[in-house]
Every structure is written in structure tokens, then in C-alpha cells.
XYZ file of C-alpha atoms in Angstrom:
510
model
C 7.117 24.532 -12.568
C 5.243 23.176 -9.553
C 6.555 19.778 -8.535
C 9.914 20.127 -10.311
C 12.805 19.920 -7.891
C 15.984 17.883 -7.482
C 15.880 14.838 -5.260
C 18.527 12.390 -4.095
C 19.359 8.673 -3.875
C 21.523 5.858 -5.236
C 20.575 2.455 -6.694
C 20.794 -0.989 -8.581
C 19.378 -3.097 -11.481
C 16.268 -3.546 -13.663
C 14.109 -6.319 -15.050
C 11.039 -6.391 -17.264
C 7.464 -7.555 -16.943
C 6.032 -9.490 -19.883
C 2.416 -8.720 -20.692
C 0.904 -11.126 -23.215
C -1.736 -13.552 -24.309
C -4.937 -12.338 -22.644
C -7.711 -9.985 -23.696
C -7.609 -7.133 -21.184
C -10.162 -4.596 -20.095
C -9.153 -0.962 -20.271
C -8.832 -0.586 -16.494
C -10.508 -1.056 -13.143
C -12.210 1.802 -11.327
C -14.664 2.272 -8.515
C -18.379 1.804 -9.006
C -18.896 5.497 -8.325
C -16.793 6.949 -11.144
C -14.731 5.914 -14.134
C -10.983 5.980 -13.553
C -8.998 9.006 -14.700
C -6.076 8.327 -17.039
C -3.156 10.763 -17.118
C -0.086 10.419 -19.342
C 1.273 13.951 -18.883
C 4.542 14.776 -17.164
C 3.190 17.168 -14.533
C -0.510 16.254 -14.328
C -2.428 16.385 -11.039
C -5.782 14.837 -10.080
C -7.958 15.683 -7.082
C -8.726 12.702 -4.846
C -11.544 12.132 -2.353
C -13.193 15.482 -2.947
C -9.940 17.436 -2.813
C -8.707 16.013 0.499
C -5.683 14.591 -1.361
C -4.026 15.211 -4.728
C -2.328 12.735 -7.052
C 0.701 14.104 -8.929
C 2.580 12.593 -11.891
C 5.698 14.496 -10.778
C 7.993 13.164 -13.517
C 10.673 15.690 -12.676
C 13.832 14.052 -14.064
C 12.686 12.373 -17.287
C 10.532 12.914 -20.354
C 9.732 9.206 -20.956
C 6.049 8.297 -21.152
C 4.375 7.658 -17.783
C 0.654 6.808 -17.585
C -1.513 6.288 -14.524
C -5.060 5.130 -13.831
C -6.577 6.991 -10.861
C -9.732 6.214 -8.869
C -10.728 9.664 -7.653
C -13.263 8.273 -5.173
C -11.017 5.905 -3.232
C -7.713 7.649 -4.015
C -6.176 4.429 -5.366
C -3.927 4.619 -8.436
C -1.634 2.403 -10.524
C 1.001 3.074 -13.177
C -0.240 1.483 -16.383
C 2.748 2.540 -18.475
C 6.253 3.190 -17.155
C 9.553 1.824 -18.399
C 12.259 4.107 -17.071
C 15.909 3.221 -17.564
C 18.015 5.795 -15.734
C 21.338 4.945 -14.166
C 20.943 4.233 -10.493
C 24.033 6.277 -9.661
C 21.970 9.478 -9.877
C 18.524 10.763 -8.901
C 15.297 8.952 -9.856
C 13.286 9.704 -12.965
C 9.984 10.353 -11.245
C 8.038 10.368 -7.997
C 4.354 9.670 -8.772
C 2.597 10.178 -5.470
C -0.415 11.298 -3.488
C -0.073 14.254 -1.170
C -1.910 16.092 1.574
C -1.111 19.645 2.623
C 0.550 22.444 0.648
C 2.858 21.267 -2.118
C 4.681 24.005 -3.998
C 1.838 26.395 -3.154
C -1.036 24.058 -4.121
C -2.998 23.071 -1.010
C -5.485 20.270 -0.471
C -8.806 20.840 1.310
C -9.024 20.808 5.132
C -5.634 19.135 5.493
C -4.817 20.537 8.940
C -1.428 21.562 7.528
C 0.829 23.461 7.908
C 1.652 22.820 11.567
C 4.697 24.169 13.356
C 6.870 21.230 14.462
C 6.905 22.452 18.072
C 3.081 22.408 18.045
C 2.660 19.016 16.378
C 0.461 16.945 18.679
C 0.256 13.835 16.510
C 0.692 12.523 12.973
C -0.418 9.047 11.912
C -0.669 7.439 8.514
C -1.683 4.340 6.575
C 0.100 3.581 3.272
C -0.852 0.437 1.330
C 0.899 -0.309 -1.958
C 1.014 -2.688 -4.889
C 4.640 -3.544 -5.664
C 6.340 -5.369 -8.540
C 9.383 -7.665 -8.550
C 11.261 -5.821 -11.274
C 13.019 -2.529 -11.835
C 14.684 -0.188 -9.371
C 12.420 1.842 -7.067
C 11.406 2.652 -3.533
C 7.978 2.922 -1.896
C 8.367 5.993 0.271
C 6.855 8.929 2.083
C 8.282 12.407 1.509
C 7.574 15.017 4.202
C 8.653 18.630 3.686
C 9.439 21.271 6.301
C 9.736 25.010 5.677
C 10.541 28.130 7.701
C 7.214 29.721 6.698
C 3.714 28.143 6.584
C 3.771 27.756 2.802
C 5.971 28.315 -0.235
C 5.533 28.046 -3.994
C 9.193 27.126 -4.408
C 11.711 24.655 -2.978
C 11.153 24.389 0.820
C 14.082 25.801 2.783
C 13.856 23.352 5.691
C 14.250 19.579 5.858
C 13.142 16.718 3.629
C 12.160 13.650 5.695
C 11.701 10.390 3.775
C 10.240 7.145 5.125
C 11.072 4.108 2.970
C 8.727 1.170 3.580
C 10.346 -0.932 0.843
C 12.779 -0.783 -2.078
C 14.427 -2.976 -4.707
C 17.151 -2.797 -7.315
C 19.856 -1.844 -4.821
C 18.656 1.717 -4.240
C 19.626 3.521 -1.068
C 18.883 6.951 0.427
C 21.079 9.964 -0.026
C 23.923 10.355 2.475
C 25.047 7.565 4.765
C 23.544 5.295 7.412
C 24.169 6.935 10.778
C 21.931 5.027 13.221
C 19.397 2.258 13.727
C 16.348 2.840 15.913
C 13.210 1.051 17.058
C 10.136 3.241 16.635
C 6.436 2.407 16.541
C 7.245 -1.282 16.991
C 9.461 -1.351 13.876
C 13.211 -1.248 13.242
C 14.526 1.556 11.026
C 17.916 2.426 9.584
C 18.542 6.174 9.756
C 20.335 7.884 6.853
C 21.395 11.541 6.862
C 22.966 13.784 4.271
C 22.584 17.037 2.329
C 20.132 17.168 -0.557
C 21.158 17.934 -4.123
C 20.790 21.675 -3.472
C 22.108 21.588 0.060
C 18.974 21.231 2.197
C 18.910 18.671 4.998
C 17.677 15.175 4.207
C 16.951 12.459 6.771
C 15.585 9.060 5.743
C 14.129 6.203 7.769
C 14.385 2.824 6.007
C 12.206 -0.016 7.324
C 14.311 -3.123 7.887
C 12.914 -6.114 5.982
C 10.517 -3.939 4.002
C 6.730 -4.173 3.696
C 3.994 -3.566 1.149
C 1.922 -1.589 3.670
C 2.080 0.190 7.015
C -1.073 0.753 9.059
C -1.542 3.538 11.599
C 2.150 4.470 11.422
C 3.179 6.943 14.147
C 4.875 9.490 11.889
C 5.304 11.986 14.731
C 7.639 9.520 16.452
C 9.999 9.771 13.465
C 9.615 13.553 13.228
C 10.519 13.825 16.919
C 13.562 11.596 16.393
C 14.729 13.753 13.478
C 14.277 16.932 15.538
C 16.233 15.390 18.435
C 19.102 14.697 16.002
C 19.153 18.347 14.944
C 17.874 17.507 11.459
C 14.565 19.415 11.804
C 14.163 22.904 13.264
C 11.232 22.840 15.768
C 10.296 26.375 14.648
C 9.743 25.188 11.065
C 6.430 23.990 9.663
C 5.372 20.598 8.377
C 3.745 21.758 5.138
C 2.876 18.539 3.293
C 3.081 14.743 3.317
C 3.484 12.711 0.129
C 3.489 8.950 -0.506
C 4.411 7.107 -3.696
C 7.357 5.631 -5.581
C 10.726 7.037 -6.570
C 11.548 5.138 -9.764
C 14.859 4.735 -11.577
C 14.067 1.712 -13.746
C 10.804 0.036 -14.784
C 7.771 1.096 -12.760
C 4.779 -0.361 -14.595
C 2.331 -1.970 -12.175
C 3.401 -0.008 -9.112
C 0.420 1.499 -7.328
C -1.075 2.883 -4.148
C -4.183 1.111 -2.833
C -4.788 3.591 -0.016
C -3.034 6.520 1.664
C -4.199 8.533 4.654
C -2.292 11.115 6.679
C -3.725 12.775 9.777
C -1.767 15.484 11.605
C -3.000 17.601 14.476
C -1.804 20.312 16.799
C -1.203 19.633 20.459
C -3.221 21.209 23.238
C -3.868 24.906 22.748
C -4.316 24.614 18.989
C -7.567 26.607 19.171
C -10.140 24.193 17.708
C -11.907 22.356 20.534
C -15.148 21.421 18.759
C -15.428 17.738 17.860
C -17.098 16.534 14.653
C -20.575 15.068 14.695
C -20.835 11.298 14.816
C -20.844 9.553 11.424
C -24.233 8.036 10.619
C -25.744 4.998 8.954
C -22.884 2.607 9.682
C -23.599 -0.562 7.708
C -22.069 -3.777 6.456
C -21.422 -3.949 2.707
C -20.178 -7.540 2.616
C -18.162 -10.217 4.387
C -15.950 -13.177 3.543
C -14.622 -15.877 5.826
C -11.801 -13.552 6.918
C -12.963 -9.979 6.263
C -15.787 -7.511 6.891
C -16.513 -4.463 4.718
C -18.161 -1.342 6.153
C -19.554 1.954 4.910
C -21.066 5.005 6.627
C -22.354 8.494 5.891
C -19.899 11.340 6.542
C -19.661 13.408 9.703
C -19.585 17.223 9.759
C -17.185 19.580 11.537
C -16.802 23.345 11.957
C -13.343 23.171 10.341
C -13.281 19.842 8.531
C -13.160 16.099 9.111
C -9.742 14.637 8.271
C -10.215 10.918 8.976
C -12.373 8.189 10.470
C -11.219 5.697 13.116
C -12.714 2.196 12.896
C -13.179 0.167 16.089
C -13.772 -3.575 16.396
C -15.212 -4.450 19.796
C -13.776 -1.251 21.286
C -10.281 -1.677 19.789
C -9.117 0.715 17.072
C -8.207 -1.421 14.042
C -7.485 1.280 11.460
C -8.312 4.680 10.004
C -9.254 6.026 6.596
C -9.806 9.333 4.890
C -12.906 7.987 3.137
C -16.210 6.513 4.255
C -15.510 2.834 3.592
C -13.218 0.320 5.284
C -12.466 -3.413 5.049
C -11.249 -5.181 8.180
C -9.175 -8.273 7.370
C -7.597 -11.182 9.224
C -10.840 -12.286 10.855
C -11.992 -15.754 11.909
C -14.623 -17.618 9.878
C -18.192 -17.947 11.197
C -17.635 -15.277 13.862
C -19.700 -12.198 14.762
C -17.841 -8.878 15.157
C -19.179 -5.547 16.406
C -17.958 -2.276 14.842
C -18.238 1.447 15.529
C -16.672 4.452 13.772
C -15.551 7.859 15.073
C -14.677 10.987 13.059
C -11.507 13.001 13.724
C -10.625 16.584 12.752
C -7.231 18.223 12.154
C -6.964 19.401 15.777
C -7.379 15.843 17.037
C -10.952 16.287 18.261
C -12.852 13.000 18.084
C -16.588 12.556 17.560
C -18.930 10.308 19.518
C -19.136 6.803 18.047
C -21.697 5.618 15.576
C -24.246 3.115 16.728
C -22.718 -0.381 16.560
C -23.204 -2.746 13.652
C -22.630 -6.499 13.834
C -21.030 -8.416 10.963
C -20.729 -12.210 10.871
C -18.012 -13.679 8.681
C -18.773 -16.510 6.301
C -17.935 -20.129 6.957
C -14.296 -20.945 6.248
C -14.991 -24.483 5.101
C -16.880 -25.894 2.170
C -16.038 -26.888 -1.363
C -16.373 -24.588 -4.347
C -18.745 -25.356 -7.219
C -17.880 -22.598 -9.726
C -16.563 -22.665 -13.277
C -12.889 -22.001 -12.536
C -10.117 -24.174 -11.142
C -6.498 -23.782 -10.020
C -3.570 -25.850 -11.213
C -0.309 -25.816 -9.260
C 3.302 -26.854 -9.423
C 6.008 -26.040 -6.938
C 8.869 -23.734 -7.841
C 10.674 -24.371 -4.563
C 11.815 -27.919 -3.760
C 12.899 -27.128 -0.184
C 10.199 -27.050 2.489
C 12.461 -25.397 5.082
C 14.162 -22.494 3.325
C 13.229 -18.809 3.587
C 10.817 -18.655 0.639
C 7.470 -20.159 -0.376
C 7.389 -20.342 -4.160
C 4.701 -21.587 -6.526
C 3.512 -21.580 -10.124
C -0.262 -21.301 -10.638
C -2.728 -21.371 -13.504
C -6.398 -20.455 -13.423
C -8.466 -22.481 -15.909
C -11.980 -21.702 -17.208
C -13.945 -24.965 -16.916
C -17.216 -23.420 -18.039
C -18.846 -23.108 -21.455
C -18.761 -19.312 -21.679
C -16.162 -16.557 -21.544
C -15.321 -15.741 -17.921
C -14.279 -12.359 -16.557
C -11.290 -12.552 -14.221
C -11.901 -9.178 -12.637
C -12.343 -9.556 -8.858
C -11.200 -13.220 -8.878
C -9.227 -14.020 -5.713
C -6.825 -16.955 -5.258
C -5.987 -18.147 -1.730
C -2.948 -20.291 -0.917
C -3.170 -21.310 2.756
C -0.098 -21.851 4.902
C 0.868 -21.947 8.592
C 3.316 -19.469 10.108
C 3.712 -17.018 12.982
C 5.630 -14.066 11.524
C 4.118 -10.593 11.874
C 4.865 -9.354 8.361
C 5.669 -10.705 4.916
C 6.809 -9.547 1.499
C 5.124 -10.997 -1.600
C 6.299 -11.026 -5.206
C 4.979 -11.750 -8.673
C 8.127 -12.806 -10.541
C 6.387 -13.289 -13.886
C 2.882 -13.821 -15.226
C 1.663 -14.453 -18.727
C -1.292 -12.179 -17.979
C 1.078 -9.523 -16.618
C 2.109 -8.949 -13.016
C 0.545 -5.490 -13.343
C -2.863 -7.201 -13.490
C -2.338 -8.874 -10.104
C -2.251 -7.684 -6.515
C -0.935 -9.890 -3.730
C -0.578 -9.812 0.042
C -0.693 -12.075 3.101
C -3.807 -12.185 5.314
C -4.412 -13.946 8.616
C -6.945 -16.791 8.863
C -7.637 -17.135 12.576
C -6.097 -20.151 14.302
C -6.889 -22.767 11.656
C -4.354 -25.598 11.936
C -2.049 -25.638 8.927
C -3.717 -22.532 7.499
C -3.532 -19.571 9.874
C -2.307 -17.396 6.993
C -3.015 -17.233 3.285
C -1.409 -15.627 0.270
C -4.190 -13.591 -1.333
C -3.816 -12.976 -5.075
C -6.401 -10.755 -6.768
C -6.808 -10.469 -10.522
C -7.758 -6.919 -11.473
C -8.548 -7.392 -15.157
C -8.903 -9.812 -18.080
C -11.103 -12.581 -19.501
C -10.756 -16.302 -20.189
C -12.355 -18.126 -23.116
C -13.920 -21.570 -22.425
C -11.164 -24.082 -21.691
C -8.456 -21.387 -21.660
C -6.007 -20.718 -18.827
C -4.140 -17.689 -17.594
C -0.822 -19.392 -18.305
C 1.983 -19.292 -15.774
C 1.651 -17.076 -12.715
C 4.931 -17.277 -10.788
C 4.671 -16.150 -7.158
C 6.716 -16.228 -3.985
C 6.631 -14.840 -0.464
C 8.999 -14.573 2.464
C 9.066 -13.282 5.999
C 10.100 -9.636 6.129
C 13.232 -10.602 8.059
C 14.071 -13.431 5.602
C 14.154 -16.086 8.342
C 13.322 -19.688 7.399
C 9.792 -21.097 7.157
C 8.567 -24.688 7.428
C 6.084 -25.592 4.699
C 5.785 -29.304 5.577
C 2.387 -28.970 7.295
C 1.004 -26.105 5.191
C -2.519 -26.820 3.977
C -1.912 -25.795 0.352
C 1.693 -26.987 0.038
C 2.357 -29.544 -2.689
C 5.323 -31.226 -4.330
C 4.042 -31.621 -7.908
C 6.696 -30.739 -10.466
C 4.172 -30.463 -13.315
C 0.847 -28.661 -13.346
C -1.800 -30.578 -11.357
C -5.306 -29.676 -10.196
C -5.023 -28.149 -6.707
C -8.209 -28.563 -4.626
C -6.458 -27.173 -1.535
C -5.953 -23.793 -3.208
C -9.146 -21.745 -3.286
C -10.698 -19.422 -5.848
C -13.184 -16.838 -4.570
C -15.300 -14.165 -6.240
C -17.370 -11.732 -4.243
C -16.627 -13.758 -1.109
C -18.062 -16.967 -2.656
C -15.866 -20.060 -2.954
C -15.754 -21.139 -6.615
C -13.034 -23.799 -6.483
C -11.258 -25.871 -3.882
C -11.960 -27.049 -0.365
C -11.306 -24.373 2.239
C -9.570 -25.447 5.477
């Protein structure tokens, strides 16, 4: 059966997520289409017009696994998953998105397969929602084969890229090296797969919830230099998702793009047309959202590169993009270029200017935040907090698209965030760290988005227990953080903001 194959790894422990007490909607999807729900073992769903495919890929278990998939954006989240396999063996499942030819099923205009010796570039963005329970990894899986495609187990190498993991899991084989590649530090693991094929894994030290514009070719080249990949073999597909041993509910992929191209001499020298109608679709004090009409190409457009003031800030397989980490009350100029599988790049769109909203002001909405600290030390390696959102209005309030911002001051380049427990369910929250310009005491903020639920008048969400740390676990100093408090019981927190649609509803922004 397509997608069924043995995989390899070792692992640790599990915990649960309690979901209680709040009336929930049935799911969140894009405005363009209702989300697709799949609870089958081997189900697949086309994403972004067939450019990618989502696969359930529950190859080592028959327990119930359900997913909600946004076919327009390609985002998906596991809405039901409670696996409980021993971590001494292979995982239960690998729900994932893929591009290329996977067990004979090929996505549209992927640019794959490409012979390794002809690979001119491969870059990817992988943004995830993670949970602080269970045993899992967030990982890429790249497959190499001696022929351009196969409807069976590839006979070449399996290359995995772990951007994060929990529960004590580790790759198959043993750690054989540590390298610095693409500005990141990776542990290299090598070993034979369960059926004898070569496996090489790159594990990101410190972990992350997302990688942007990752230079995948740099890791492929390293694996080939170690003799783990045959340069005459073909890269046939790239997958990104979660290997899960225990738990799994709430894990999700917010976005995944993979763009591979041949080097010079690949044959296609015609660039795409320029995208058209670049426009702003909204802005907050720290972000700008863009949309454009698609470009055309004689073979097929594979991605779009977004430029801010002439600097490439990201890429996407779709026709929308949100640029984050911006400064309040500042004008930014953007252009977009299309890229095809051969690496040909279109002319830029005409520029569009977006001005971010003011970062200050005091909210006047019908919600408020209450706070108590869960971390009595201001100089350890973790920022911890307990929050409640309270409906102060006279009517029932939807929580969908509500955003909480906890501002702090730090200089690290990457962070890991956790929801340890929430009465409304950690699976109904997403969380990450964004930059906030150079604001004193608040150059970063923990951004917590509620994806579903309602609150009756006077009701609260109940406890939401959160924490964050630097990816390298070094100490922070919270003493001068704008939102930091020392209350041991729940207290109104005017220095923690609530936003909806970019509008400040509660709190005084720094």
C-alpha cells in the first residue's frame, strides 16, 4: 500500500492534554474553503492546487488519527491522536505534507526528481505548531532512489532533518559528527534503516518550531560528501511532518514550502512572468500581510520570493505572505518575484508600501487578561506564566483570532515555546516569539493565538499555562521585561495585550 514502509528511531515518555470546559467550534479553515477532515489510516488530500499532498501515513498503528486540512493554504492540524507505542521501536505514524513523487504518486510541477549531481539548489520553509506532551519529532524526510521514480520502497538513502523533538526520541543509528550549516548547528546521525537502506539524520541543536529559507542542498551535499548519498541517484520527494510515538493531538504544520532546481544546463531557461496586483491585506504594529495574483510559466511556477526594501525575507508556495518582526508606525516597501523549478526568476512586481500600526495605545475592547507568575526566579533559563482571558462584555464573545502578547526584552536569535496545560486545550492555541523593533523592555513578545472557542459574559478561559526559553537554554533576565510581574494570584494585567484583527482590545502597548 502506498505510504506503508518501515521507518526507524528510538524514544522517551508521554503526557496528556486536558481539553475541557469551553464550547468549541468544529474547526478553523481558510475563508476560501471549508477545512477537510480525514480520519482514515492512509488518506491523502491535495494541497494548493496539487502542488503538495497531505498524507495521513499511519503506517505502524491502527489507532484513530484525525486531521483538519486547509487545502488552500496547506496548513493542517491533528485534531485526534493519542498514540501510546513504546519508544524503543519505530513510530506509529508520520502525518506529513510532501512534494515530488512519493511511492509513485507525484505532485504537480514539483521540479522533482532531480539527479543529486545536477541539484543546483534546494530551499525550504517549515513552520509548525508543537505541543508540550507526548513523544514525537518535527522532521523532514527526503528520499533518494537509483531511478527517477518508484512505486515501492526507494533503494537509495533516507535523509531526515529534525527541527525539534521531545519525549527522549533520537534518530536511528548513532551520532557521528556535529556540523555548522546554513548558520545552524546540527548533530549528524548515521545508521542502516529497518530494511537495510542508508539513513542519515541532521538534528538541530536547541530545536525550533520553524525554519525559514533553510538551505537543504547544503545538508544534501554534506551527506554526499560522507558517502551516505550516491550522486548518481535522484532526489524524488521531500516530506515534512511529525513522527509520533505517543500523544500527537494538536501537532500541526502552519506552512511548508520546498523548492528544488537543477544547476546550469538543466534545459529550462525561460523565466516566469512577473506576479501581478501585489497588494496589502492588513497590518499590525509588527507585521504586514500581502497578496498577489499568480505568475505563469512554460513549465510551472514553484514558489514566490518576497522582498522587503530589496532584501529577500521569505518564500512561499502560495500567493499570500505575512512579514513579521516589524517596527510600529513604519513604512515598508515590498516586491515579489516568481521562481520555477529550474531556478529561473521573474521580474519583480511593482512595489507596494505598507505602514505598520502604532505600537502604543490602550485597548478599549470587551476582553481582559489576568496573570500570575509560574516562575519565581527572574534570572533562570525560562519565562513562565499563567494567563486567563476574561469576557468583560454583555454578550457571548468568539475567541477565534484573539491574540495575546506578552512583551519581554532579550537578544537571542531563536526560542522554543510551550503550552504546558490549558483548560481550553493546548490544541486550541498556537504560540511563537516575534520581534518588536528596538522598544526598550519589549523588543520581543510571546504571541499566543486562540484558534477556536467562545466565552459567555463574565466567563474566563481558565488557566493557560505557558513558558518559553532560548533555544540554547541559556539564562534570561526578566527584571526589566515590560510584561513581567510577580503576582502569585490572578491579577488584571494591563501590560499584557489582547489583539483581534490587529486592533488592541486590552492593555497598554509599549
